[in-house]
Coordinates of C-alpha atoms and ligand atoms in Angstrom, one line a residue:
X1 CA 16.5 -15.2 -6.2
X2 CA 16.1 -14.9 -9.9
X3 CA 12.9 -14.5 -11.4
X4 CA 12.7 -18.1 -13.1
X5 CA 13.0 -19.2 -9.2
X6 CA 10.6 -17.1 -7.7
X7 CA 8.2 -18.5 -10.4
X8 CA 9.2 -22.0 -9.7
X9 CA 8.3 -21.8 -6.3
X10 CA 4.9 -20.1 -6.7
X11 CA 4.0 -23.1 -9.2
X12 CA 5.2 -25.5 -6.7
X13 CA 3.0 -24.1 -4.5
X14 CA 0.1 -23.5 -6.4
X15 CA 0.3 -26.6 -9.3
X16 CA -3.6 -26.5 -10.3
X17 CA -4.0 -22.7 -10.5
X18 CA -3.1 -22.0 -14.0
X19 CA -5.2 -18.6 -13.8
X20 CA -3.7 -17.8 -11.0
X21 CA -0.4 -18.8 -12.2
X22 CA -0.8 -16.4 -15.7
X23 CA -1.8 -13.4 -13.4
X24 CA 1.1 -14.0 -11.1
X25 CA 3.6 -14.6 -14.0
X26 CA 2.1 -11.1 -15.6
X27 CA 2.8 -8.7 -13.2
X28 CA 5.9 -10.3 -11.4
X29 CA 7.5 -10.4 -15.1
X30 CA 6.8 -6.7 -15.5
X31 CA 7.8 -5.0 -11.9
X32 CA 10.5 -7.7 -11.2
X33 CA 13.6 -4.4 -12.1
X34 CA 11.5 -2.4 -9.9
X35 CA 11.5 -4.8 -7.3
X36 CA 15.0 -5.6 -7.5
X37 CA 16.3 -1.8 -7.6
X38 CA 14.5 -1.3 -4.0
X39 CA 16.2 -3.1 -1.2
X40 CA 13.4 -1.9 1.5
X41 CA 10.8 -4.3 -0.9
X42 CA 13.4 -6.8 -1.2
X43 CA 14.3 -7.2 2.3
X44 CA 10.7 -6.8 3.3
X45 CA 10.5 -10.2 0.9
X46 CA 6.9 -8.1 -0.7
X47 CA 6.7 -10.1 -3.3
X48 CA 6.6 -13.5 -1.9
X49 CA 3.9 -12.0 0.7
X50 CA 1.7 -10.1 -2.1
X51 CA 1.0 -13.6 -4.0
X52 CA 0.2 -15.1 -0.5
X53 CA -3.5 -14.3 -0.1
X54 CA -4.5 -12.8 3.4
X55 CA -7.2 -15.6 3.8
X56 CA -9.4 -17.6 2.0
X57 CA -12.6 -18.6 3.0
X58 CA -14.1 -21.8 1.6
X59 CA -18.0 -23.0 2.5
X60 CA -20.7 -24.9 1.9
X61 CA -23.7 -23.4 0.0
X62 CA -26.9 -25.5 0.5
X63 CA -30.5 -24.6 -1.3
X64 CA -33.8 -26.3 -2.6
X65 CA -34.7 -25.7 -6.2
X66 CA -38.8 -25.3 -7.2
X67 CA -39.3 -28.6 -7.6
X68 CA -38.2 -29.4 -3.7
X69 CA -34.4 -30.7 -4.8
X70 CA -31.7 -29.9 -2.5
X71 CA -28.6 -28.8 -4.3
X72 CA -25.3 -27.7 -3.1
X73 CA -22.5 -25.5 -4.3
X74 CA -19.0 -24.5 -3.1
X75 CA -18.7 -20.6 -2.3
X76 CA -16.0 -18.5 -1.7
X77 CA -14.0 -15.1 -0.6
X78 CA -10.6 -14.6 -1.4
X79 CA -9.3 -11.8 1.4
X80 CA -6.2 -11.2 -0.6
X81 CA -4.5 -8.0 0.7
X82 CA -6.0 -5.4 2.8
X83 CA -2.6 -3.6 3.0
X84 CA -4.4 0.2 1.4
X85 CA -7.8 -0.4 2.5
X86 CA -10.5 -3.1 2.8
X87 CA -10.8 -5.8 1.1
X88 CA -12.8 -4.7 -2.6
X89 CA -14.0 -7.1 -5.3
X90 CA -16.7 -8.7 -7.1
X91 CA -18.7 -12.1 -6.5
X92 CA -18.7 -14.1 -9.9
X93 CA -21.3 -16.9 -9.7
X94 CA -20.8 -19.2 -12.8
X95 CA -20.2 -22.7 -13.2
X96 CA -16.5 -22.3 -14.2
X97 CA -15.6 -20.7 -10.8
X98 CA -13.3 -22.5 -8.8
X99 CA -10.3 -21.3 -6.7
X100 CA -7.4 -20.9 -9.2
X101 CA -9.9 -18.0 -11.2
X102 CA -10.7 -16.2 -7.6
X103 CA -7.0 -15.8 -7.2
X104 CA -6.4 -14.7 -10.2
X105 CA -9.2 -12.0 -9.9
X106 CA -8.2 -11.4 -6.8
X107 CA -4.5 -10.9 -7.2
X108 CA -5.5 -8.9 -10.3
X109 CA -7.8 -6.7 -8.2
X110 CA -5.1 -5.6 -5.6
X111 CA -3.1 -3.9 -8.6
X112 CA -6.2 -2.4 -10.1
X113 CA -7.6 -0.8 -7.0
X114 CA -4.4 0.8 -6.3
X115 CA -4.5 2.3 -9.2
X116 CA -7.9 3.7 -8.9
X117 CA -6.2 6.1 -6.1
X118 CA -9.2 4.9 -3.5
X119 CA -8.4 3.2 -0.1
X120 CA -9.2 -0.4 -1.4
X121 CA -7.6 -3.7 -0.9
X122 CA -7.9 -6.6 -3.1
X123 CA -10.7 -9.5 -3.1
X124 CA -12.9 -11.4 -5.1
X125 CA -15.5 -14.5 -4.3
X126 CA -18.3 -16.2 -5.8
X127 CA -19.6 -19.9 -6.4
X128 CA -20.0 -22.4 -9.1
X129 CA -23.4 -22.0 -9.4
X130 CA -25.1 -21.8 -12.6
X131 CA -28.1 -19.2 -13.4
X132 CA -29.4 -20.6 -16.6
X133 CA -32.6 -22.0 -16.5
X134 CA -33.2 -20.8 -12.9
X135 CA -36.1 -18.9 -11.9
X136 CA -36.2 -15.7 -9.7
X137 CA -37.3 -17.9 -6.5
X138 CA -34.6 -20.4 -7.1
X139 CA -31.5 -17.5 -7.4
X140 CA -33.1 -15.8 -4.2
X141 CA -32.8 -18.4 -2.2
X142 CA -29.1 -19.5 -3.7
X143 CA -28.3 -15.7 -2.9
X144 CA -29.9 -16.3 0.7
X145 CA -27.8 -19.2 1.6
X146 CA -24.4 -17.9 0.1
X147 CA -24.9 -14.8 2.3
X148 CA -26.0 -17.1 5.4
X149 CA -22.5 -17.9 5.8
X150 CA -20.4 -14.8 3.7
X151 CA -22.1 -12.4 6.2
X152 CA -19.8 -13.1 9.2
X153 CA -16.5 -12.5 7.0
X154 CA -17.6 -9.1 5.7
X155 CA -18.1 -5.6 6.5
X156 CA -18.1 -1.9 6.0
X157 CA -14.6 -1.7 7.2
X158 CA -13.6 -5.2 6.5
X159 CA -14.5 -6.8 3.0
X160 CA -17.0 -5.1 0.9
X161 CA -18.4 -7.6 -2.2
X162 CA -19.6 -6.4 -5.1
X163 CA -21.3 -8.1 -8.6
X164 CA -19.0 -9.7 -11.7
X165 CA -20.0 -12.6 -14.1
X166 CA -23.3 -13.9 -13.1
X167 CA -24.4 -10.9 -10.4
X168 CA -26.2 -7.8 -11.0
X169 CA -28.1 -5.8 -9.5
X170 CA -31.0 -8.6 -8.5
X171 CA -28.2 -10.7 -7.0
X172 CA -27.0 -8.2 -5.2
X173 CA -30.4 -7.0 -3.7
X174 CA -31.4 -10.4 -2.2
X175 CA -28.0 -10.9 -0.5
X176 CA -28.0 -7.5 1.0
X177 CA -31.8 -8.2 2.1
X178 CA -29.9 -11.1 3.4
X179 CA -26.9 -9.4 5.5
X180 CA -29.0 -7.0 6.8
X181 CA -31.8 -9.4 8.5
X182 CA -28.2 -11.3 10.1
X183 CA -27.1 -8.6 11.2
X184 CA -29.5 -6.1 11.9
X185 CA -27.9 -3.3 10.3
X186 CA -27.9 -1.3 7.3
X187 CA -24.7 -0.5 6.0
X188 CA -22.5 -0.1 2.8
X189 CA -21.2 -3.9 3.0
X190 CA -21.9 -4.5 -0.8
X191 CA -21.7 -2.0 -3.7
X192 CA -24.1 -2.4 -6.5
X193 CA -26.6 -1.8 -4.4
X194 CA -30.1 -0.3 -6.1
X195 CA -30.9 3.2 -6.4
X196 CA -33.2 3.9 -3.7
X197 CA -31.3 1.8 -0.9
X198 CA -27.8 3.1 -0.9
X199 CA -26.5 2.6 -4.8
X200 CA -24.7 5.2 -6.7
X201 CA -25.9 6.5 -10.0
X202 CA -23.7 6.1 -12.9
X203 CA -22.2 2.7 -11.4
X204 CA -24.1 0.1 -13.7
X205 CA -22.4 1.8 -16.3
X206 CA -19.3 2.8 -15.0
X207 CA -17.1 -0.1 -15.9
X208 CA -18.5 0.2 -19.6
X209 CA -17.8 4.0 -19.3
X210 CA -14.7 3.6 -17.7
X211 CA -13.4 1.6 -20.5
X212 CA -14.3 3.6 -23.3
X213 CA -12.6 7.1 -21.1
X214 CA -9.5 5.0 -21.2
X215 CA -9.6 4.0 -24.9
X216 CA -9.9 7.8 -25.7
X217 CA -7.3 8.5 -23.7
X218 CA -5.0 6.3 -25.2
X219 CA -5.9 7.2 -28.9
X220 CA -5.8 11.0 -28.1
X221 CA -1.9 10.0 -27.6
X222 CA -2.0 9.1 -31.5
X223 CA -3.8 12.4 -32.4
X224 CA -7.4 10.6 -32.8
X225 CA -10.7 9.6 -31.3
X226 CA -13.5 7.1 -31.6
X227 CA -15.3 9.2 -33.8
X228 CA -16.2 7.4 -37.3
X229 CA -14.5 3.7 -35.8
X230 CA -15.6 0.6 -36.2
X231 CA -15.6 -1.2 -32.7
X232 CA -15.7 -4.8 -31.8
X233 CA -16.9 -5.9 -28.7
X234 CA -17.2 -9.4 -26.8
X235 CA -19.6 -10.1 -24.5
X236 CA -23.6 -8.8 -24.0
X237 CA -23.4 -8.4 -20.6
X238 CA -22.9 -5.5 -17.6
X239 CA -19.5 -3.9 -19.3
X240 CA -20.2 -4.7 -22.6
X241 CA -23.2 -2.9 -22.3
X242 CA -21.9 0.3 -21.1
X243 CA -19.0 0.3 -23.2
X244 CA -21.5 0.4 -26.2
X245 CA -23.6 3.4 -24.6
X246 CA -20.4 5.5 -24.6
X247 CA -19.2 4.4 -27.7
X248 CA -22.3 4.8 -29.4
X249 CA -22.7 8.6 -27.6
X250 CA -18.8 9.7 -28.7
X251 CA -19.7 9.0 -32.3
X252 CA -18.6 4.9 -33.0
X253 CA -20.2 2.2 -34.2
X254 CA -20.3 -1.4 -32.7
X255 CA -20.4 -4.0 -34.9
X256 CA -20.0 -7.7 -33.3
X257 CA -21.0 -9.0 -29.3
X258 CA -20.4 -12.5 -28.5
X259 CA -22.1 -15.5 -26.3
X260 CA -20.8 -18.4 -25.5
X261 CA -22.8 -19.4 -28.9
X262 CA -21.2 -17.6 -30.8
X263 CA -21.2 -14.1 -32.2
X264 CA -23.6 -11.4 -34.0
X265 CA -22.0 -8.9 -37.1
X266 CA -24.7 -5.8 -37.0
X267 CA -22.8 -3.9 -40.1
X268 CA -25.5 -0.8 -39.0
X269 CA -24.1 -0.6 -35.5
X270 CA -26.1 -0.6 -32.2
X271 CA -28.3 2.1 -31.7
X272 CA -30.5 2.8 -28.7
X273 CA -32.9 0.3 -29.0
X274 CA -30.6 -3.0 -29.4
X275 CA -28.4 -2.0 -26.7
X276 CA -32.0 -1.7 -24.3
X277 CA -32.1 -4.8 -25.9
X278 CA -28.9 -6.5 -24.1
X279 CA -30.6 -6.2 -20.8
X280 CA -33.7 -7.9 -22.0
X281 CA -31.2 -10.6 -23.1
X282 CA -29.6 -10.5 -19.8
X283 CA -32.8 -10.8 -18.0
X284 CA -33.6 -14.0 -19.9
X285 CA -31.2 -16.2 -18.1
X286 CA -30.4 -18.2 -21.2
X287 CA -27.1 -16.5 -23.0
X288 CA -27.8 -17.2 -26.3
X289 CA -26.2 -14.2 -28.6
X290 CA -27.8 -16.0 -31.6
X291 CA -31.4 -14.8 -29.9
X292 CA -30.4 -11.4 -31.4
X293 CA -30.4 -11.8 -35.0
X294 CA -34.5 -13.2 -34.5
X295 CA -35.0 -9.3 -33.1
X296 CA -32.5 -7.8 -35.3
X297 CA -32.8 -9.9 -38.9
X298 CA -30.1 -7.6 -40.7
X299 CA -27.7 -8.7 -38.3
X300 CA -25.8 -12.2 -38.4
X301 CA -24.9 -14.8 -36.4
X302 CA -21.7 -16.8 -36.6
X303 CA -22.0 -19.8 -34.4
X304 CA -19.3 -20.9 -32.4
X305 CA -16.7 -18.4 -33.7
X306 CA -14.9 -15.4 -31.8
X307 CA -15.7 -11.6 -33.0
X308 CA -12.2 -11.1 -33.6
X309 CA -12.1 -12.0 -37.3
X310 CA -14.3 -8.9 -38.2
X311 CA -12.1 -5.9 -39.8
X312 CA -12.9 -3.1 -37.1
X313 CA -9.9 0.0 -36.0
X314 CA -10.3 -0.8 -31.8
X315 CA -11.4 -4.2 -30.2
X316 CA -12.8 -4.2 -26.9
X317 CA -13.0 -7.9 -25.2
X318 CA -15.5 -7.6 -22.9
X319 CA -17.0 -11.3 -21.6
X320 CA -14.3 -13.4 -20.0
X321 CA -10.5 -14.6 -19.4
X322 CA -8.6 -16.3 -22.1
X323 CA -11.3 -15.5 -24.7
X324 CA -8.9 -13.8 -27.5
X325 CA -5.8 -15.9 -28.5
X326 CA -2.8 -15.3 -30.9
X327 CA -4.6 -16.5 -33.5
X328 CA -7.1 -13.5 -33.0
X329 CA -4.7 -11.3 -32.2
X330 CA -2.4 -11.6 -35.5
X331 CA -6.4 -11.5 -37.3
X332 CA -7.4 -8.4 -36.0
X333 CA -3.2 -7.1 -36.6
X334 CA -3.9 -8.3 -40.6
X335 CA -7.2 -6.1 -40.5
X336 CA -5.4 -3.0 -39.0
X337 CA -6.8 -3.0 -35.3
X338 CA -5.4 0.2 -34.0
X339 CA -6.1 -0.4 -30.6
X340 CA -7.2 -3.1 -28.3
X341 CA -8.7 -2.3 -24.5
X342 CA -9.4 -5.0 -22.4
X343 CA -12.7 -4.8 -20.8
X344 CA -13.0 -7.9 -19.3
X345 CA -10.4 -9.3 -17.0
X346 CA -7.1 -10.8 -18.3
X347 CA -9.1 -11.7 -22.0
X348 CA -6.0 -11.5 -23.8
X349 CA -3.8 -14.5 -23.7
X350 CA -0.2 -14.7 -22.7
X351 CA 0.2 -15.0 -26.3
X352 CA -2.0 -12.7 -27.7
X353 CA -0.5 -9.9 -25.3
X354 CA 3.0 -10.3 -26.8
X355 CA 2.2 -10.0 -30.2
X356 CA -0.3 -7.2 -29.3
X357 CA 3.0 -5.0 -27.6
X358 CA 5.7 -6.7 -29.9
X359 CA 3.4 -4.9 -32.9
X360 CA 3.2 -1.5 -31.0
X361 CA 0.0 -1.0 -31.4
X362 CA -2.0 0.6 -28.6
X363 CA -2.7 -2.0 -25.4
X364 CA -4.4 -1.5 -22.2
X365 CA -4.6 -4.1 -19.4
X366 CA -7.9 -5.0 -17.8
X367 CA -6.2 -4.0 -14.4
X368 CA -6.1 -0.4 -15.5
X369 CA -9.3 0.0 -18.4
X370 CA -11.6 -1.4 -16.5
X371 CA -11.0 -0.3 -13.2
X372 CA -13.8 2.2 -13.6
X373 CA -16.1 -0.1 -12.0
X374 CA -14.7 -0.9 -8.8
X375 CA -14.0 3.0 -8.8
X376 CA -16.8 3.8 -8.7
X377 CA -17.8 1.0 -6.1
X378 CA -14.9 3.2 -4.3
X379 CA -17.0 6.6 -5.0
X380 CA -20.5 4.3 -3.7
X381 CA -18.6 3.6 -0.3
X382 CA -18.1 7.5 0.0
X383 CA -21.3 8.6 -0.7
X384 CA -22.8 5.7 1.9
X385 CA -20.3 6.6 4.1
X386 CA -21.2 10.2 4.3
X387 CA -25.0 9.2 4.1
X388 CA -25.9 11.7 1.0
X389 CA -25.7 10.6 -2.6
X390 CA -24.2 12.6 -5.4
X391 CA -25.6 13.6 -9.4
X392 CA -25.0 12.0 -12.2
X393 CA -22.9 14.4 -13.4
X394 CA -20.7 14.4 -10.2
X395 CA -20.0 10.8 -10.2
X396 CA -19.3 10.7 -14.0
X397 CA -17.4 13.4 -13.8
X398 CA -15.3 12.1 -11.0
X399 CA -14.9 8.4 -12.7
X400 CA -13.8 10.5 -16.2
X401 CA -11.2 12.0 -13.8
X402 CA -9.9 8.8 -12.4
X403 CA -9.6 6.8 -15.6
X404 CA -7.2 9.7 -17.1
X405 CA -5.1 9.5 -13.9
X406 CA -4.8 6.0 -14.1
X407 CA -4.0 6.1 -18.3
X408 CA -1.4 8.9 -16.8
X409 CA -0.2 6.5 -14.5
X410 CA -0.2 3.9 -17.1
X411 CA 1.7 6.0 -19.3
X412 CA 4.5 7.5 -16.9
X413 CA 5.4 4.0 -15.7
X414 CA 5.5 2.4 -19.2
X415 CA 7.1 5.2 -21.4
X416 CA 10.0 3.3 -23.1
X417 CA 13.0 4.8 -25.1
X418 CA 11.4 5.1 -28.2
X419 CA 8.4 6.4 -27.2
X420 CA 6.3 3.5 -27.4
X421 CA 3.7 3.4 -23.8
X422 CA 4.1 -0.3 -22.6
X423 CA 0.4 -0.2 -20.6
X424 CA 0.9 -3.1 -19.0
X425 CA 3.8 -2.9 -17.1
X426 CA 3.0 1.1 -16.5
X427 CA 0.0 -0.6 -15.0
X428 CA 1.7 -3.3 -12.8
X429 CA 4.1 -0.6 -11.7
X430 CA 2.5 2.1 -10.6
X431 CA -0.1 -0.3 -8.6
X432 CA 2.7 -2.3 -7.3
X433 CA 4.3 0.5 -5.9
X434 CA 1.5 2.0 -3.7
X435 CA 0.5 -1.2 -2.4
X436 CA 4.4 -2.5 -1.7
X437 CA 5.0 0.3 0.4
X438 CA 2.1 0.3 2.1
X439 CA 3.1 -3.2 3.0
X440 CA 6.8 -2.2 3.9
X441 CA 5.3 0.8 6.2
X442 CA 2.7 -1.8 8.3
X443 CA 5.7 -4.5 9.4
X444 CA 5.6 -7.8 9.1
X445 CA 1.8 -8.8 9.3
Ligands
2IT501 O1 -13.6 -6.9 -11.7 C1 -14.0 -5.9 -11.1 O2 -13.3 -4.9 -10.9 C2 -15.4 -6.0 -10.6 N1 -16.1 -7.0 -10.8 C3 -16.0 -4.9 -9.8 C4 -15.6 -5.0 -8.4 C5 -16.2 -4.0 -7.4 O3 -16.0 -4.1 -6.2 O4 -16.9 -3.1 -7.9

């Protein structure tokens, strides 16, 4: 089978998942020689099983808003592959979810926590429901009846959810309230998880953290650091919030975050106070990015435009999928971007990617920067697992560890002839492999 066919067939297959499709395409593209050159994955047919999803589980969500209104919304789990471990991945709740973006982050998330060097599989869930304008009662009981049903799917050992778009740590709370009166038990089912009640320190900013280890890593390979750079970000939420801590910490300066509105230029950079101030935004339930420039007046607001037109040396896309294009990309190229580290997942288009690499410049994957969160998800199961929680300093020390193996990884797996580091297919590589053989090793199952 050529590669044109294989693609064929999945599209066939799968004709309304154009996420999906774009993860698939991605990865396959980029470990298709490897796959080839080893006749145990070929016979095996792994490839045509990896894109195949385990199980997906599809249900009704039922609950009553304030005012007495009965409302329903469609949740998911996508069990992809469970081949190194159990299922690991986020719940996104947001009104674009449906189940061609739970593949993709699913698919995505089997690569990435491979290369995280924990025993995770690949998942991802969540529902079409929309927070904005909700109060706290009304996103209780949502969170109560999604986990009324999730709760016999998932386990410890089995599937083990965690937050994305749309849930944090409040989300997370009421649905573990929730599993636990079901099933009388207290356990590590869902990472996240507060502080006093089984969370790990360091892991509401480890994806942000993670990111920004990884960018250092890659522009140590050029002799250089963040130091003195002017950073765009995307994004006020979770990750883009701890990317701008670290950042902030190593000596850069963030100039632009984004809302669905729109984006803010702060030419003075955040400081303490106005990144404290993206959880205030965050609490609000309204994402409006615009609300910043009322706080901050020196800052300003660009409605409906895309940060990536501001002249800044790294660019750090850190809200959604598909949110910087070529048109960006050849932008922040004419401006002298030195390096761009996706945050989010898959933000970079198709497009975007390929002029990113054909340019050189330097390029990390989602699957491999930001894989500092569900690391330290990884490092939360450990800790509830041997029922004692570890320092700050342990944890962070023990995610910084993880993202340079992975940008070592990375690197090995994508060194080309003339020196150039090809991320992404360094990235697809080395978590293909681990997972492949793992597959290979556990027969046909
Ligand atoms: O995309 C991701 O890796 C996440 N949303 C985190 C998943 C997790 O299980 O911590």
């Amino acid at each position: 089978m050529t590669f044109n066919e294989f693609m064929a067939k999945v599209e066939a297959k799968n004709p309304d998942q154009p996420e999906f499709l774009q993860a698939v395409k991605e990865v396959v593209e980029t470990i298709w020689d490897t796959y080839e050159a080893n006749p145990r994955f070929v016979k095996n047919n792994i490839l045509e099983r990896i894109v195949e999803p385990e199980r997906v589980i599809i249900f009704r969500v039922p609950w009553m808003d304030d005012k007495g209104e009965v409302h329903v919304n469609r949740g998911f789990r996508v069990q992809f592959n469970s081949a190194i471990g159990p299922y690991k991945g986020g719940l996104r709740f947001h009104p674009s979810v449906n189940l061609s973006i739970l593949k993709f982050l699913g698919f995505e998330q089997i690569f990435k926590n491979s290369l995280t060097t924990l025993p995770m599989g690949g998942g991802k869930g969540g529902s079409d429901f929309d927070a904005r304008g909700r109060s706290d009662a009304e996103i209780m009981r949502f969170c109560q009846s999604f986990m009324a049903e999730l709760y016999r799917h998932i386990g410890p050992n089995i599937d083990v959810p965690a937050g994305d778009i749309g849930v944090g740590a409040r989300e997370i709370g009421y649905m573990f309230g929730m599993y636990k009166k079901l099933n009388n038990e207290f356990t590590g089912v869902l990472t996240g998880k507060g502080i006093n009640w089984g969370g790990s320190l360091i892991r509401p900013e480890a994806t942000g953290y993670g990111v920004v280890y990884f960018t250092e890593e890659m522009l140590k390979t050029k002799g250089t650091n963040l130091a003195g750079k002017k950073v765009a970000l995307s994004g006020f939420g979770n990750v883009a919030w701890g990317a701008a801590q670290k950042i902030t910490e190593l000596g850069g300066k963030v100039v632009t975050l984004s809302g669905p509105d729109g984006y803010i230029y702060d030419e003075e950079g955040l400081n303490e106070e106005k990144i404290n101030y993206m959880l205030e935004l965050r609490a609000s339930n309204n994402d409006r990015i615009s609300d910043y420039v009322e706080r901050f007046p020196n800052a300003k607001f660009y409605a409906g435009k895309r940060p990536w037109e501001v002249k800044v040396d790294v660019a750090i896309p850190c809200a959604t999928q598909n949110e910087l294009h070529a048109e960006d990309a050849n932008n922040l190229l004419k401006n002298g971007v030195q390096c761009v580290c996706e945050a989010s997942n898959m933000p970079c288009t198709p497009e975007a990617v390929e002029i990113f690499l054909n340019n050189k410049i330097l390029f990390a994957p989602g699957k491999a920067a930001n894989a500092g969160g569900v690391a330290t998800s990884g490092l939360e199961m450990t800790q509830n697992s041997m029922r004692l929680n570890w320092s700050r300093d342990e944890v962070d020390e023990k995610l910084h560890e993880i993202m340079r193996n992975i940008h070592e990884a990375c690197r090995a797996n994508g060194l080309q002839k003339d020196g150039f580091v090809n991320y992404v297919k360094g990235a697809n590589i080395a978590g293909f492999l681990k997972v492949a053989n793992a597959m290979c090793d556990q027969g046909l199952v």
